[in-house]
Coordinates of C-alpha atoms and ligand atoms in Angstrom, one line a residue:
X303 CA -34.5 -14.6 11.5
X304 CA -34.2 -15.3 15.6
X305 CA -36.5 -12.7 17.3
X306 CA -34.7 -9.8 19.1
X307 CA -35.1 -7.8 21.9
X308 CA -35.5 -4.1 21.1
X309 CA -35.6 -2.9 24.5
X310 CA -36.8 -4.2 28.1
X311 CA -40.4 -6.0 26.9
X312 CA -40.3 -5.4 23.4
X313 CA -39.0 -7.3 20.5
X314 CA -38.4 -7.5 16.9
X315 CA -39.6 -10.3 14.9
X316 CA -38.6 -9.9 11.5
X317 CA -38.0 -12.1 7.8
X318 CA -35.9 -11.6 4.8
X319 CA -37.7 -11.5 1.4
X320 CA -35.1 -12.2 -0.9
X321 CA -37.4 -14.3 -3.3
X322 CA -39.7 -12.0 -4.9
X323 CA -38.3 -9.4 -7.5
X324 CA -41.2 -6.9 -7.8
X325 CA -42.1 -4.8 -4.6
X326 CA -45.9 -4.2 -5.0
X327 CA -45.2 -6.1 -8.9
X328 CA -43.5 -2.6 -9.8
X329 CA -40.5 -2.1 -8.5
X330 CA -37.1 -3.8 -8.3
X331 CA -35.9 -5.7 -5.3
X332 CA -32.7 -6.2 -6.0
X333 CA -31.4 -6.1 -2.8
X334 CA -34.4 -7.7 -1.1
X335 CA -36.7 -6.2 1.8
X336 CA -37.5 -7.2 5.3
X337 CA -41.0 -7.1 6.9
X338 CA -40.6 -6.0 10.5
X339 CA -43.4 -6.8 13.6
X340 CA -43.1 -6.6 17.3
X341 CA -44.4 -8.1 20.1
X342 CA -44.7 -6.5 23.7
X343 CA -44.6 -9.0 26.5
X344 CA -46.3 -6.9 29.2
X345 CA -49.1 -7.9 31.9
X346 CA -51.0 -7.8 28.7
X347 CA -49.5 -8.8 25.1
X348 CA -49.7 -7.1 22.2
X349 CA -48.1 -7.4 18.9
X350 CA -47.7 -4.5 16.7
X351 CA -48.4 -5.9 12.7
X352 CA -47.8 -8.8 11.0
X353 CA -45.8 -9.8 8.0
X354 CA -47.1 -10.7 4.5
X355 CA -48.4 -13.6 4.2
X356 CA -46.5 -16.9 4.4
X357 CA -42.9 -14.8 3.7
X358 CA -41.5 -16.3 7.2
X359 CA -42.2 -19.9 7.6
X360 CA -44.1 -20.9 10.5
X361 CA -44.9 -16.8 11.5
X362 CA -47.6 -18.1 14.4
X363 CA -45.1 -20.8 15.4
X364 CA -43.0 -18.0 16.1
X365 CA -45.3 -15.9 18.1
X366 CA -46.4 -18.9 20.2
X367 CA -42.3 -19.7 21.1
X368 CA -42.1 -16.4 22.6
X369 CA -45.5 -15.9 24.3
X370 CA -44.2 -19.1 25.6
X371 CA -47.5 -20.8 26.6
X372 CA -49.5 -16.7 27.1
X373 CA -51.9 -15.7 25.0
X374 CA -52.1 -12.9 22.9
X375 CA -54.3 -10.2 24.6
X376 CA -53.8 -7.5 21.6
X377 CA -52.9 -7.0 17.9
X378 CA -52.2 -3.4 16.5
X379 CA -52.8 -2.5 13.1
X380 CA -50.9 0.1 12.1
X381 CA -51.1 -0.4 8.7
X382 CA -53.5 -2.8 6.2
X383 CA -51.1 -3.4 2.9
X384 CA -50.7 -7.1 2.7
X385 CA -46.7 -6.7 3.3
X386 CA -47.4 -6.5 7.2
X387 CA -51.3 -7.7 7.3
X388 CA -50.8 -10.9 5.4
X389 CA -50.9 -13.0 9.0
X390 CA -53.8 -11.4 11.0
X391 CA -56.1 -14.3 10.1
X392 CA -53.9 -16.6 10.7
X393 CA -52.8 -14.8 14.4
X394 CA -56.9 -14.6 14.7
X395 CA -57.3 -18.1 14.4
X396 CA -54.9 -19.3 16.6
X397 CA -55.8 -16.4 19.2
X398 CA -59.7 -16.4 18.4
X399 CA -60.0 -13.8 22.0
X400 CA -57.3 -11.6 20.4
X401 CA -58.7 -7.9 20.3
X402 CA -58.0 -6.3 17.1
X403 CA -56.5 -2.8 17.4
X404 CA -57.2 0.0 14.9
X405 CA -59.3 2.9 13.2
X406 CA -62.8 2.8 11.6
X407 CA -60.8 2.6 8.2
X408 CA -58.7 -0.1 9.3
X409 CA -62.3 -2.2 10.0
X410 CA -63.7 -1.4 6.9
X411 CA -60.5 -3.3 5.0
X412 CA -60.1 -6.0 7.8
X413 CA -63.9 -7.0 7.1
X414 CA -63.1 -6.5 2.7
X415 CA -60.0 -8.7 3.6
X416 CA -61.1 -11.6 5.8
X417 CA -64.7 -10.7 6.7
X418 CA -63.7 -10.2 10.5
X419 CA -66.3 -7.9 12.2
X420 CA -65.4 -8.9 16.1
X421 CA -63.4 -8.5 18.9
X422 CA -62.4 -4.8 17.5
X423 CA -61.0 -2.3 19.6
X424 CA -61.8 1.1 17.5
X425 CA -59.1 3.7 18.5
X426 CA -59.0 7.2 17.7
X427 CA -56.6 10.2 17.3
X428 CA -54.5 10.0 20.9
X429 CA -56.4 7.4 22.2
X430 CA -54.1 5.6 25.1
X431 CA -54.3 2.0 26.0
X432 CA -52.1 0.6 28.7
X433 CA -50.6 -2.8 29.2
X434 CA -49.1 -2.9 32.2
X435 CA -45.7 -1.5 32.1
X436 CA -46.4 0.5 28.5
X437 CA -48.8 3.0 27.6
X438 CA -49.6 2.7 24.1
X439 CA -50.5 5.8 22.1
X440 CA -52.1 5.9 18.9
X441 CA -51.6 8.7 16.7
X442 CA -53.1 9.0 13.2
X443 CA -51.1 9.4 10.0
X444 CA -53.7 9.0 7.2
X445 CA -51.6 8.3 3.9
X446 CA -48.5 7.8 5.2
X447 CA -49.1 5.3 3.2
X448 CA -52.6 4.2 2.9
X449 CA -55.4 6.3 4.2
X450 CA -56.0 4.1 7.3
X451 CA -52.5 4.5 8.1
X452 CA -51.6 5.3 12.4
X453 CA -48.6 4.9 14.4
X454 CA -48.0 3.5 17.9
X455 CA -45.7 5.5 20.5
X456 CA -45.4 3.7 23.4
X457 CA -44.8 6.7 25.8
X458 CA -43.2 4.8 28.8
X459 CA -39.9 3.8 26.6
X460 CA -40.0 6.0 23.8
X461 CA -40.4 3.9 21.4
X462 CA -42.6 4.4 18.0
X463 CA -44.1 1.8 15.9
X464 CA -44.1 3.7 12.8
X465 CA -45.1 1.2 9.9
X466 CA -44.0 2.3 6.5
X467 CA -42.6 5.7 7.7
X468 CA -39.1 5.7 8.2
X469 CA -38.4 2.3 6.3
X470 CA -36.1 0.8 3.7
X471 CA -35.7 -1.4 1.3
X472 CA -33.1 -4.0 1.3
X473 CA -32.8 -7.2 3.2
X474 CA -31.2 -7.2 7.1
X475 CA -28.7 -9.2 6.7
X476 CA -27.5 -10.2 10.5
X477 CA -27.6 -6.6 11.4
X478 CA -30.7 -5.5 12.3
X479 CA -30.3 -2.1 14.6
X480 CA -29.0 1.0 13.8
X481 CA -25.7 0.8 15.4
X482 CA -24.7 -2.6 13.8
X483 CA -25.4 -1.7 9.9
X484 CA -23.2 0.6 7.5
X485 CA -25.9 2.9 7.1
X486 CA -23.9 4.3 3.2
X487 CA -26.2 1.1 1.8
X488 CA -29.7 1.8 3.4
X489 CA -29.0 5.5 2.7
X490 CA -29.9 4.8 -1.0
X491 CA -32.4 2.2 -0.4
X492 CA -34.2 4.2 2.0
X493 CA -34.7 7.1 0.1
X494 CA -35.4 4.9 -3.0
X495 CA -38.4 3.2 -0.5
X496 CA -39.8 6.8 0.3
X497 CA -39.3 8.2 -3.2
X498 CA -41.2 5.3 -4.7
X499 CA -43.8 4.5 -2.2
X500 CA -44.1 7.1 0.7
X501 CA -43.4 10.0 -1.7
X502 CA -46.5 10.9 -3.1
X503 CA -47.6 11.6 0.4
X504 CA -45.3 13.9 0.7
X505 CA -47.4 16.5 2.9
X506 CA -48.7 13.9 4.8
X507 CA -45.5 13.1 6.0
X508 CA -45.0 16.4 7.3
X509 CA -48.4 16.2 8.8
X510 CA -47.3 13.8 10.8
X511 CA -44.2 15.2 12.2
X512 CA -46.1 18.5 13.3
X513 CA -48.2 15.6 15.3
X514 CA -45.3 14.2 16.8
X515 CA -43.5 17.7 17.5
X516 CA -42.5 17.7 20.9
X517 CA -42.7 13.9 21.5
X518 CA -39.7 12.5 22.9
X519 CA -39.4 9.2 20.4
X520 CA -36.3 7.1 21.7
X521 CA -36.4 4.4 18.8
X522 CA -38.2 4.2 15.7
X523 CA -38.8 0.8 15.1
X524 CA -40.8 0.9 11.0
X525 CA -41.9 -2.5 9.5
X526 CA -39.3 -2.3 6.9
X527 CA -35.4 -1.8 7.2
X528 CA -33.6 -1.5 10.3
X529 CA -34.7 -0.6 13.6
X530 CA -33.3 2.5 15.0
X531 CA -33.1 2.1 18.9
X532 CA -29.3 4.2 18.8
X533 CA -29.9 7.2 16.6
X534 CA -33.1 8.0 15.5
X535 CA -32.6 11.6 15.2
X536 CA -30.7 10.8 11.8
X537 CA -33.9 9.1 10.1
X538 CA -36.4 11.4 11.7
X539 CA -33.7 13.6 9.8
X540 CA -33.9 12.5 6.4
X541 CA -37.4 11.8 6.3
X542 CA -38.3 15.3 7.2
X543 CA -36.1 16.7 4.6
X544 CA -37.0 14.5 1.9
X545 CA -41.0 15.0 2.5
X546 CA -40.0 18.5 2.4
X547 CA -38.8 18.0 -1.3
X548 CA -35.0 19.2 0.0
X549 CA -32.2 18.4 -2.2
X550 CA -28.5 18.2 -2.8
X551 CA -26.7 19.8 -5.3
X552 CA -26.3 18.0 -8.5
X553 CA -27.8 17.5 -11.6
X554 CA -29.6 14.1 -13.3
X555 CA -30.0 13.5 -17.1
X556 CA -32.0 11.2 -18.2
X557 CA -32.2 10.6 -22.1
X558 CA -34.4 8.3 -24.6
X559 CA -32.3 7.8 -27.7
X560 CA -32.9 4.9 -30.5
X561 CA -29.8 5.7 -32.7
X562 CA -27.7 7.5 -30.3
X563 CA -27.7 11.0 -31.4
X564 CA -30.0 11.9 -28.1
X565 CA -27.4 10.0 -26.1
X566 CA -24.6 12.4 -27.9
X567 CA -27.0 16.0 -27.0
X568 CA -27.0 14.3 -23.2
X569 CA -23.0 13.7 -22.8
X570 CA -22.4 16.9 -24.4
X571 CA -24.6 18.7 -21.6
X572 CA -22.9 16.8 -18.8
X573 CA -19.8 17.7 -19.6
X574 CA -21.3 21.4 -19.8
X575 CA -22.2 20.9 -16.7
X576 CA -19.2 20.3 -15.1
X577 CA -16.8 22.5 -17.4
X578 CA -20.0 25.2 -15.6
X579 CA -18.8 24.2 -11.9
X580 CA -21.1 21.5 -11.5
X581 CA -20.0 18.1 -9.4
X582 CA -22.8 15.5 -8.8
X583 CA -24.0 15.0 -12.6
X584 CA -25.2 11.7 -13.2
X585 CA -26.6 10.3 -17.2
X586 CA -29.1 7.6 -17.2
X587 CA -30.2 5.9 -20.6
X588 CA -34.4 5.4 -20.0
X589 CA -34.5 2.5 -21.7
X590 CA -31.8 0.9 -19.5
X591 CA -32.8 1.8 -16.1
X592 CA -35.8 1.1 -14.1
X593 CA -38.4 4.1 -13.4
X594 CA -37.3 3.1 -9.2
X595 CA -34.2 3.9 -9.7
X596 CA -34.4 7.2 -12.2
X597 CA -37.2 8.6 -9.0
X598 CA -34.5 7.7 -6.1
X599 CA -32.3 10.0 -8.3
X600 CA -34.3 13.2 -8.8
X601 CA -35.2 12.8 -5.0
X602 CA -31.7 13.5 -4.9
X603 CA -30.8 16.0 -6.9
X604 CA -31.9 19.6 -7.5
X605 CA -31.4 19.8 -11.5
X606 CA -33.3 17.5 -13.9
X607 CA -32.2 17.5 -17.7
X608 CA -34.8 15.3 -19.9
X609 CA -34.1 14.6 -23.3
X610 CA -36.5 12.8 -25.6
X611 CA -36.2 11.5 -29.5
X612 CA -39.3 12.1 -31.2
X613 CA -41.3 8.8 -31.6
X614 CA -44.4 8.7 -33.4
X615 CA -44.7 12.5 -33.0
X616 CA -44.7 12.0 -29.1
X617 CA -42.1 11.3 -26.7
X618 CA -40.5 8.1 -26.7
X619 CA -42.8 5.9 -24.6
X620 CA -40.2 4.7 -21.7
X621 CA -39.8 8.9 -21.6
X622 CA -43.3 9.3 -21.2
X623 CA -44.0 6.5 -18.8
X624 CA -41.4 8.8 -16.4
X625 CA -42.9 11.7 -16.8
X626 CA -46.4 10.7 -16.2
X627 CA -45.0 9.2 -12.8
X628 CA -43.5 11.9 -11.4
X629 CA -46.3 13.9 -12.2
X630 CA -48.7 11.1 -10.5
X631 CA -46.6 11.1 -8.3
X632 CA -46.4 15.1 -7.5
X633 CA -42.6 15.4 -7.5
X634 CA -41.8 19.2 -6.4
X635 CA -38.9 21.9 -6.4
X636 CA -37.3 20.7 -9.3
X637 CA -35.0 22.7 -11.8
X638 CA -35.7 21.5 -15.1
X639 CA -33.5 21.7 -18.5
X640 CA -35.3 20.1 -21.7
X641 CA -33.4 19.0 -24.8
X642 CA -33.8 16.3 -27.5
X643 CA -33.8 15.2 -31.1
X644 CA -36.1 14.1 -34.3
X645 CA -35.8 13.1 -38.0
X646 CA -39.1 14.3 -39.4
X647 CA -41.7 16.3 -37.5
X648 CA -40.4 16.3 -33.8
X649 CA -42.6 15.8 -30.8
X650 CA -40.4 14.5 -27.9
X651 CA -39.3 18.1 -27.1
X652 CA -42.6 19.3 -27.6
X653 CA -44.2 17.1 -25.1
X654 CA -41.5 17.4 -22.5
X655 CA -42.3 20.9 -22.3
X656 CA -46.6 20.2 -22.3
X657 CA -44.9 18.1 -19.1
X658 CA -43.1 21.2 -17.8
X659 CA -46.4 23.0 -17.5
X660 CA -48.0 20.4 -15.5
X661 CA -45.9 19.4 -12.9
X662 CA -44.8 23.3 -12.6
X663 CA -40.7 23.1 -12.5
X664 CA -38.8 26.1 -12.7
X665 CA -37.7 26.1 -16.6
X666 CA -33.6 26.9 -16.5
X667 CA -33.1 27.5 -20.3
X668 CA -35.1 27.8 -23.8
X669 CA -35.5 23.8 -24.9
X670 CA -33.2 22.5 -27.4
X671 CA -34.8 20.7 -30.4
X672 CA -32.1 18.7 -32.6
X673 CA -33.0 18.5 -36.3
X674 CA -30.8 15.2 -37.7
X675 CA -27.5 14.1 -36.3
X676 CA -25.2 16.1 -33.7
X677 CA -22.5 18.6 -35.4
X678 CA -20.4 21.3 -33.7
X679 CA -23.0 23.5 -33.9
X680 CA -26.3 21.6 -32.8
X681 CA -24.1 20.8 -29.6
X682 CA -23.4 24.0 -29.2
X683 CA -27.1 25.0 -28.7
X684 CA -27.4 22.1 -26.1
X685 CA -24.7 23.9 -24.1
X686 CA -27.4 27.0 -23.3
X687 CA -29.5 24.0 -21.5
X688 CA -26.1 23.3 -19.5
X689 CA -25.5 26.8 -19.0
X690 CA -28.4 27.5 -17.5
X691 CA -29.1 25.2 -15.1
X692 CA -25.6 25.7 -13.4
X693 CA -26.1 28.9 -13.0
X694 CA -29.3 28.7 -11.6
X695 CA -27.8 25.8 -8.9
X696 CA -24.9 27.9 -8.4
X697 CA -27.0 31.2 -7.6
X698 CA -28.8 28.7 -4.5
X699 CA -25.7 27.8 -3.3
X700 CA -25.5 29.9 0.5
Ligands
FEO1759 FE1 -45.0 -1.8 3.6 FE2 -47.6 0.3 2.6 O1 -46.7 -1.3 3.0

């Protein structure tokens, strides 16, 4: 896409990855993703990151049209994943005086990545650097989203260079800025971004808004999703509450079934749910949807209901696979309901609860094993798993 001023000297370069289907090769881009970088056209240049690696045509074509015959005094380096470091050889080459920006864990990648060892500019916690008009800060947020991880606040305008934090999957398509997208769509991609790749790091997310408590950010501008030069109070906002593990109201049941009678135990509980005052229940089949989507949802939601067919004495693999991400993945401040069904010897229930004890959610009812097909009364039973978990949402309510 044309590059865009941001504000006064600063300006958005950004492409549109609607190609490739796998974010890191694990998780869906249906909707696409944009790789954001800037470049500040001071007294001195600087451009803050890069974009991965031949994703936008000619990328040093593009820095050279708006240096416009300058060269390129600085490159930042927030951030070393491939999605926004794939063109620093490439800027190196064609700037060979360009000073790298960045921490002593940056180096140590830069020289595994490309062998690069000079021109380095080592920067620590708070370190300033000045260009003229802008006074760069850098300020460090180790894994927010990889352990060399910093941020750039440019304290004349406001504005901070935030990297992953406060990105978003999905393409930008003609809107780029805050106030020109319908945010109801970036919403969901947003929190499915932070949920599936930020996530983890929960708490280091919070460390890294008690570093920036008290500091006056204008515009967030991240190196995915839109730039937020209008309002960035709202995803300063959501960020903060969902690295804080703060949900909504609402329940998610997600169900492995091979013959259906699983899939019977979970419809039976949702409508439980709501006949129990509940609003917000949504049923997911595991098998069906992707593991990207099922973690957006419980970042939503307070209530979780698993339910698991036995399969080989064990839960049923897809079942399993979720479960062992959320737990790598150190999901918190869940409720949890457990229910589920088996022909022989069980197992599914059994190891949904073995989960429960690890990742250490609040158990809302007694598990529900289901011997055989559903009757009346097997579905009753399930209701106790429905039962309790409204009650528990409804007694948070304020
Ligand atoms: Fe968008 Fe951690 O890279």
């Amino acid at each position: 896409m044309t590059p865009l001023n941001v504000k006064g000297k600063v300006h958005w370069i950004g492409v549109n990855d609607r190609r490739k289907h796998l974010f890191e090769n694990m998780w869906p881009l249906d909707r696409g993703v944009a790789y954001n970088c800037y470049l500040i056209l001071d007294n001195q240049t600087a451009l803050v990151d890069t974009i991965e690696l031949r994703s936008g045509g000619d990328f040093v074509s593009k820095i050279e049209g708006l240096l416009n015959g300058r060269t390129l005094d600085y490159l930042i380096i927030n951030h070393m994943e491939p999605d926004h470091s794939g063109e620093i050889k490439s800027i190196v080459d064609r700037y060979p005086n360009v000073k790298l920006v960045g921490n002593l864990k940056t180096f140590k990648i830069v020289e595994a990545y490309w062998g690069i060892t000079e021109n380095l500019l080592m920067v620590e916690d708070g370190q300033t650097l000045e260009l003229g008009y802008h006074k760069l800060k850098f300020v460090m947020t180790p894994w927010v989203h990889w352990p060399e991880t910093m941020m750039t606040f440019d304290e004349t305008d406001g504005i901070l260079f935030s990297g992953d934090a406060f990105g978003s999957f999905g393409t930008l398509d003609g809107a780029v800025f805050d106030d020109e997208v319908n945010f109801d769509f970036y919403e969901e991609e947003m929190r499915r971004y932070y949920s599936n790749i930020v996530g983890k790091y929960s708490n280091m997310v919070q460390k890294a808004f008690k570093k920036l408590e008290g500091v006056p950010v204008k515009a967030v501008c991240p190196t995915h999703g839109p730039v937020w030069r209008t309002n960035p109070e709202k995803v300063l906002g959501l960020y903060d509450r969902w690295s804080k593990y703060e949900t909504e109201e609402g329940v998610v049941i997600i169900y492995a079934s091979m013959y259906g009678s699983t899939e019977e135990l979970a419809d039976h509980i949702a409508r439980k749910l709501v006949e129990n005052g509940i609003r917000n229940v949504r049923v997911f089949d595991v098998s069906k949807t992707h593991i990207s989507h099922l973690i957006n949802e419980i970042w939503k939601y307070k209530g979780v209901i698993l339910g698991s067919v036995a399969y080989n004495s064990e839960m049923f693999p897809l079942m399993e696979q979720l479960t062992r991400e959320l737990e790598h993945m150190s999901v918190k401040e869940h409720l949890l309901g457990i229910f589920g069904s088996f022909s022989w010897n069980g197992g599914g229930v059994k190891n949904l609860f073995k989960f429960s004890e690890n990742i250490e959610w609040e158990l809302v009812a007694e598990p529900v094993d289901i011997f055989g097909m559903p009757n009346d009364e097997k579905l009753e039973r399930c209701s106790s798993v429905a039962a309790g978990m409204a009650n528990r949402l409804k007694a948070l309510r304020k």
